[in-house]
Tab-separated table of C-alpha atoms in Angstrom:
chain	number	residue	atom	x	y	z
A	16	MET	CA	13.526	1.637	-32.551
A	17	HIS	CA	11.369	4.460	-31.468
A	18	ALA	CA	11.465	8.104	-33.342
A	19	GLU	CA	12.872	10.608	-31.133
A	20	GLY	CA	10.600	11.869	-28.431
A	21	SER	CA	7.974	8.975	-28.943
A	22	GLU	CA	9.816	6.256	-26.687
A	23	LYS	CA	7.318	3.999	-25.414
A	24	PRO	CA	6.375	5.248	-21.486
A	25	HIS	CA	8.170	2.617	-19.214
A	26	ASP	CA	4.980	0.039	-18.039
A	27	PHE	CA	5.486	0.672	-13.485
A	28	ALA	CA	2.725	-1.800	-12.689
A	29	ALA	CA	4.031	-5.100	-15.315
A	30	ALA	CA	7.638	-4.564	-13.622
A	31	ASN	CA	6.367	-4.334	-9.906
A	32	ARG	CA	4.268	-7.343	-10.726
A	33	THR	CA	6.687	-9.273	-12.193
A	34	TYR	CA	9.372	-8.093	-8.956
A	35	PHE	CA	6.810	-8.842	-6.445
A	36	ASP	CA	6.314	-12.224	-7.894
A	37	GLU	CA	10.020	-12.797	-7.699
A	38	HIS	CA	10.272	-11.708	-4.117
A	39	ALA	CA	7.576	-13.056	-2.808
A	40	ARG	CA	8.656	-16.852	-4.541
A	41	GLY	CA	12.105	-15.446	-3.002
A	42	CYS	CA	10.150	-15.627	0.637
A	43	SER	CA	8.284	-18.861	0.474
A	44	GLY	CA	11.107	-20.752	-0.871
A	45	GLY	CA	14.839	-22.037	-1.459
A	46	ASP	CA	15.900	-18.078	-0.410
A	47	HIS	CA	14.556	-17.540	2.953
A	48	HIS	CA	17.777	-16.637	4.116
A	49	ARG	CA	18.406	-14.250	1.760
A	50	HIS	CA	15.132	-12.769	2.627
A	51	HIS	CA	14.595	-13.259	5.940
A	52	HIS	CA	15.717	-10.049	7.507
A	53	HIS	CA	13.891	-7.736	4.849
A	54	GLY	CA	10.901	-10.244	5.807
A	55	GLU	CA	11.550	-9.054	9.914
A	56	GLU	CA	11.599	-5.817	8.089
A	57	ALA	CA	8.473	-5.284	6.621
A	58	ARG	CA	7.096	-7.111	9.542
A	59	LYS	CA	7.960	-4.878	11.868
A	60	LEU	CA	6.969	-2.609	8.740
A	61	GLY	CA	3.790	-3.326	8.737
A	62	ARG	CA	3.337	-3.169	12.889
A	63	ARG	CA	5.034	0.451	12.296
A	64	ASN	CA	1.353	1.399	10.246
A	65	VAL	CA	-0.833	-0.038	12.156
A	66	ALA	CA	0.023	1.535	15.021
A	67	ALA	CA	0.541	5.179	13.511
A	68	MET	CA	-3.282	3.913	12.216
A	69	ARG	CA	-5.254	3.396	15.111
A	70	SER	CA	-3.580	6.063	16.912
A	71	ALA	CA	-4.404	8.344	14.578
A	72	TYR	CA	-8.100	7.543	14.105
A	73	PRO	CA	-8.765	4.794	16.755
A	74	LEU	CA	-12.858	4.855	16.464
A	75	LEU	CA	-12.107	3.694	12.371
A	76	PHE	CA	-11.116	-0.220	13.844
A	77	ASP	CA	-14.022	-2.211	15.584
A	78	GLU	CA	-13.138	-5.814	16.107
A	79	ASP	CA	-17.148	-6.992	15.449
A	80	THR	CA	-18.035	-4.640	12.827
A	81	THR	CA	-14.747	-2.285	10.263
A	82	GLU	CA	-14.149	-4.124	6.917
A	83	VAL	CA	-11.282	-3.318	5.787
A	84	LEU	CA	-9.843	-3.660	1.737
A	85	ASP	CA	-5.798	-3.715	2.133
A	86	TYR	CA	-5.473	-2.299	-1.407
A	87	ALA	CA	-1.675	-4.063	-2.591
A	88	CYS	CA	-1.808	-6.448	-0.004
A	89	GLY	CA	1.854	-8.144	-0.806
A	90	VAL	CA	2.030	-11.075	1.306
A	91	GLY	CA	0.205	-9.662	4.123
A	92	MET	CA	2.816	-8.357	6.271
A	93	LEU	CA	0.018	-5.065	7.461
A	94	SER	CA	-2.589	-7.475	7.201
A	95	GLN	CA	-1.575	-9.423	9.801
A	96	ALA	CA	-1.195	-6.648	12.098
A	97	LEU	CA	-4.517	-5.261	11.542
A	98	CYS	CA	-6.494	-8.364	11.524
A	99	PRO	CA	-6.533	-8.345	14.993
A	100	HIS	CA	-8.580	-4.992	15.693
A	101	VAL	CA	-11.080	-5.110	12.342
A	102	LYS	CA	-13.732	-7.643	11.557
A	103	SER	CA	-12.374	-8.909	7.663
A	104	ILE	CA	-10.362	-7.934	5.400
A	105	VAL	CA	-9.640	-8.984	1.466
A	106	GLY	CA	-6.291	-7.865	0.342
A	107	VAL	CA	-5.768	-6.998	-3.055
A	108	ASP	CA	-2.746	-7.459	-5.371
A	109	ILE	CA	-1.464	-7.758	-9.371
A	110	SER	CA	1.561	-10.460	-8.366
A	111	GLN	CA	-0.591	-13.801	-7.869
A	112	ALA	CA	2.369	-15.054	-6.144
A	113	SER	CA	2.640	-12.613	-3.941
A	114	VAL	CA	-1.680	-13.217	-3.002
A	115	ASP	CA	-0.636	-16.991	-3.104
A	116	GLN	CA	1.701	-16.162	-0.052
A	117	TYR	CA	-0.888	-13.817	1.930
A	118	ASN	CA	-3.193	-16.883	1.590
A	119	ALA	CA	-1.497	-19.294	2.440
A	120	ASN	CA	0.583	-17.160	5.775
A	121	ALA	CA	-3.655	-16.824	6.362
A	122	SER	CA	-4.192	-19.672	6.619
A	123	ASN	CA	-1.043	-20.865	8.812
A	124	GLN	CA	-2.316	-18.243	11.756
A	125	GLY	CA	-5.761	-20.190	11.342
A	126	LEU	CA	-7.386	-17.706	9.950
A	127	THR	CA	-10.840	-18.548	8.119
A	128	PRO	CA	-10.552	-16.596	4.657
A	129	ASP	CA	-13.869	-14.619	6.020
A	130	GLU	CA	-11.620	-13.073	8.095
A	131	MET	CA	-8.477	-12.801	5.922
A	132	LYS	CA	-8.238	-13.449	2.133
A	133	ALA	CA	-6.931	-11.603	-0.684
A	134	VAL	CA	-7.312	-11.675	-4.606
A	135	CYS	CA	-5.353	-11.317	-7.921
A	136	THR	CA	-6.512	-8.639	-9.728
A	137	GLU	CA	-5.601	-4.869	-11.652
A	138	LEU	CA	-8.406	-3.111	-10.243
A	139	ARG	CA	-10.465	-0.304	-12.296
A	140	GLY	CA	-12.908	1.321	-9.910
A	141	GLU	CA	-15.584	-0.290	-12.170
A	142	ALA	CA	-19.110	-2.020	-11.665
A	143	GLY	CA	-18.919	-5.313	-10.713
A	144	GLU	CA	-15.280	-5.505	-9.364
A	145	LEU	CA	-15.116	-7.598	-5.722
A	146	ASP	CA	-19.003	-8.491	-6.109
A	147	ASP	CA	-19.718	-4.824	-5.903
A	148	ALA	CA	-18.699	-4.927	-2.150
A	149	LYS	CA	-17.780	-1.741	-0.430
A	150	PHE	CA	-15.042	-1.409	3.108
A	151	ASP	CA	-15.547	0.601	5.571
A	152	VAL	CA	-12.148	1.521	5.867
A	153	VAL	CA	-9.562	1.164	2.522
A	154	VAL	CA	-5.606	1.080	3.372
A	155	CYS	CA	-3.169	1.165	1.285
A	156	CYS	CA	0.566	1.281	2.584
A	157	ALA	CA	3.499	2.088	1.793
A	158	SER	CA	2.719	1.570	-1.920
A	159	TYR	CA	1.622	5.156	-3.170
A	160	HIS	CA	5.251	5.420	-4.772
A	161	HIS	CA	4.860	2.637	-6.827
A	162	PHE	CA	1.689	4.194	-8.729
A	163	PRO	CA	2.147	6.055	-11.649
A	164	SER	CA	-1.048	8.166	-11.446
A	165	ILE	CA	-1.447	8.789	-7.894
A	166	GLU	CA	-5.224	10.452	-8.762
A	167	GLN	CA	-6.207	7.435	-11.119
A	168	THR	CA	-5.278	5.305	-8.251
A	169	THR	CA	-7.041	7.331	-5.258
A	170	ARG	CA	-10.404	7.452	-7.404
A	171	VAL	CA	-10.102	3.171	-7.623
A	172	LEU	CA	-9.837	3.281	-4.550
A	173	ALA	CA	-12.372	5.661	-3.118
A	174	HIS	CA	-14.943	4.161	-5.475
A	175	PHE	CA	-14.646	1.045	-2.334
A	176	LEU	CA	-15.758	3.071	0.150
A	177	LYS	CA	-19.386	3.080	1.735
A	178	PRO	CA	-20.746	6.521	2.448
A	179	GLY	CA	-18.652	7.923	5.364
A	180	GLY	CA	-15.615	5.466	5.082
A	181	SER	CA	-12.684	6.248	5.596
A	182	LEU	CA	-9.315	6.272	2.676
A	183	LEU	CA	-6.108	5.378	4.657
A	184	VAL	CA	-2.477	5.825	2.769
A	185	THR	CA	1.160	5.308	4.429
A	186	ASP	CA	4.117	6.628	2.928
A	187	ILE	CA	7.098	8.712	2.567
A	188	ARG	CA	7.006	12.418	3.406
A	189	ALA	CA	9.220	14.130	0.959
A	190	ALA	CA	12.593	15.247	2.791
A	191	PRO	CA	12.706	19.047	2.337
A	192	ASP	CA	15.688	19.325	0.556
A	193	GLY	CA	13.353	17.189	-2.385
A	194	ARG	CA	16.433	14.611	-2.594
A	195	VAL	CA	15.936	11.312	-4.290
A	196	LEU	CA	14.548	8.672	-1.469
A	197	PHE	CA	15.117	5.430	-3.264
A	198	LYS	CA	18.078	3.776	-4.352
A	199	GLU	CA	19.035	3.609	-8.392
A	200	THR	CA	18.029	-0.089	-8.608
A	201	HIS	CA	14.490	0.457	-7.741
A	202	HIS	CA	13.858	3.364	-10.130
A	203	HIS	CA	12.254	1.257	-12.757
A	204	ILE	CA	9.595	0.653	-9.971
A	205	VAL	CA	9.531	3.725	-8.150
A	206	PRO	CA	7.369	6.514	-10.013
A	207	HIS	CA	8.105	9.212	-6.699
A	208	LYS	CA	11.585	8.760	-6.341
A	209	HIS	CA	10.968	11.828	-3.948
A	210	GLY	CA	8.679	10.715	-1.785
A	211	PHE	CA	5.534	12.844	-1.308
A	212	THR	CA	4.402	16.192	-0.347
A	213	GLU	CA	1.425	17.274	1.443
A	214	ASP	CA	0.413	19.137	-1.356
A	215	MET	CA	0.561	16.095	-4.205
A	216	ILE	CA	-1.920	14.000	-1.483
A	217	ARG	CA	-4.081	16.602	-1.032
A	218	THR	CA	-4.598	17.251	-5.211
A	219	ALA	CA	-5.116	12.850	-5.580
A	220	PHE	CA	-8.031	12.979	-2.334
A	221	ASP	CA	-9.617	16.009	-3.005
A	222	GLY	CA	-9.817	15.457	-6.915
A	223	THR	CA	-11.950	12.257	-5.853
A	224	GLY	CA	-14.663	13.944	-3.967
A	225	LEU	CA	-12.966	12.457	-0.836
A	226	ILE	CA	-13.541	15.427	2.449
A	227	ASN	CA	-11.728	16.753	5.929
A	228	PHE	CA	-8.682	15.230	4.585
A	229	GLU	CA	-5.916	15.390	7.220
A	230	MET	CA	-1.988	14.204	6.983
A	231	LYS	CA	-0.240	13.831	9.754
A	232	ASP	CA	3.501	12.968	10.420
A	233	ALA	CA	3.467	8.614	11.942
A	234	PHE	CA	6.994	7.468	12.690
A	235	LYS	CA	10.751	8.401	11.465
A	236	ALA	CA	12.113	5.176	9.847
A	237	LYS	CA	15.188	4.489	8.555
A	238	MET	CA	14.859	3.065	4.779
A	239	THR	CA	16.824	-0.586	4.908
A	240	ALA	CA	17.944	-0.183	1.354
A	241	THR	CA	19.920	2.847	1.574
A	242	GLY	CA	20.034	4.016	5.547
A	243	GLU	CA	18.072	7.350	4.550
A	244	ASP	CA	16.402	8.684	7.657
A	245	THR	CA	12.595	9.255	5.925
A	246	MET	CA	9.482	10.067	7.557
A	247	TRP	CA	6.714	8.386	6.961
A	248	PHE	CA	2.945	9.526	7.364
A	249	VAL	CA	-0.888	8.519	7.632
A	250	ALA	CA	-3.518	10.777	5.227
A	251	ARG	CA	-6.483	9.960	5.622
A	252	GLY	CA	-9.988	11.650	2.868
A	253	VAL	CA	-13.525	10.451	4.449
A	254	LYS	CA	-16.246	9.045	0.966
A	255	PRO	CA	-19.178	11.826	1.149
A	256	GLY	CA	-22.783	10.064	3.024
């Protein structure tokens, strides 16, 4: 038993790894019917996020040259939607089951690992990670609300950008009244239960040295679990050249 005031901090990374391992196994195994609707919703969300990014920043995506890192890639719903518009995508996730499903999905699409692949690792923004690869675009979609420190996450992602490269983040904008947007059953994996204000995202980007910050409304969507109407945004920061 912990003494008062000395409770061990909740390990969101471990909770998310467990949750998404179980979810990925369910999507690929015997719970197909149970997860079919959720999978379709995730696929639709991936397409909408890709459409929002390409609409806001069309010049970032070239099918012959653009190399992308998809951080917290899950089973690859966003990567699948983005792949036709870029040269290659490397997905990264801490859930091995999600990575396995991502790579199986890519193979089933007839894609080679040079075009689309995922690896299971917890990046720290250090030399030697991902063989020191740098990317034209780093995307992180529908995942920032899972990270306890978006400042630390942003620092890590900026490390993998080429000079002049762009970090694109999509997530849920905080409601004007500041209400909780995520249902209680997900609070153990969502530290940012209210979504994000522009000031929160700007502070994280600016603190990492990224420049030319922008945050644009992307689309409205209803939360599947709660029925909450939410506004999604796409935020961009550029690594100085």
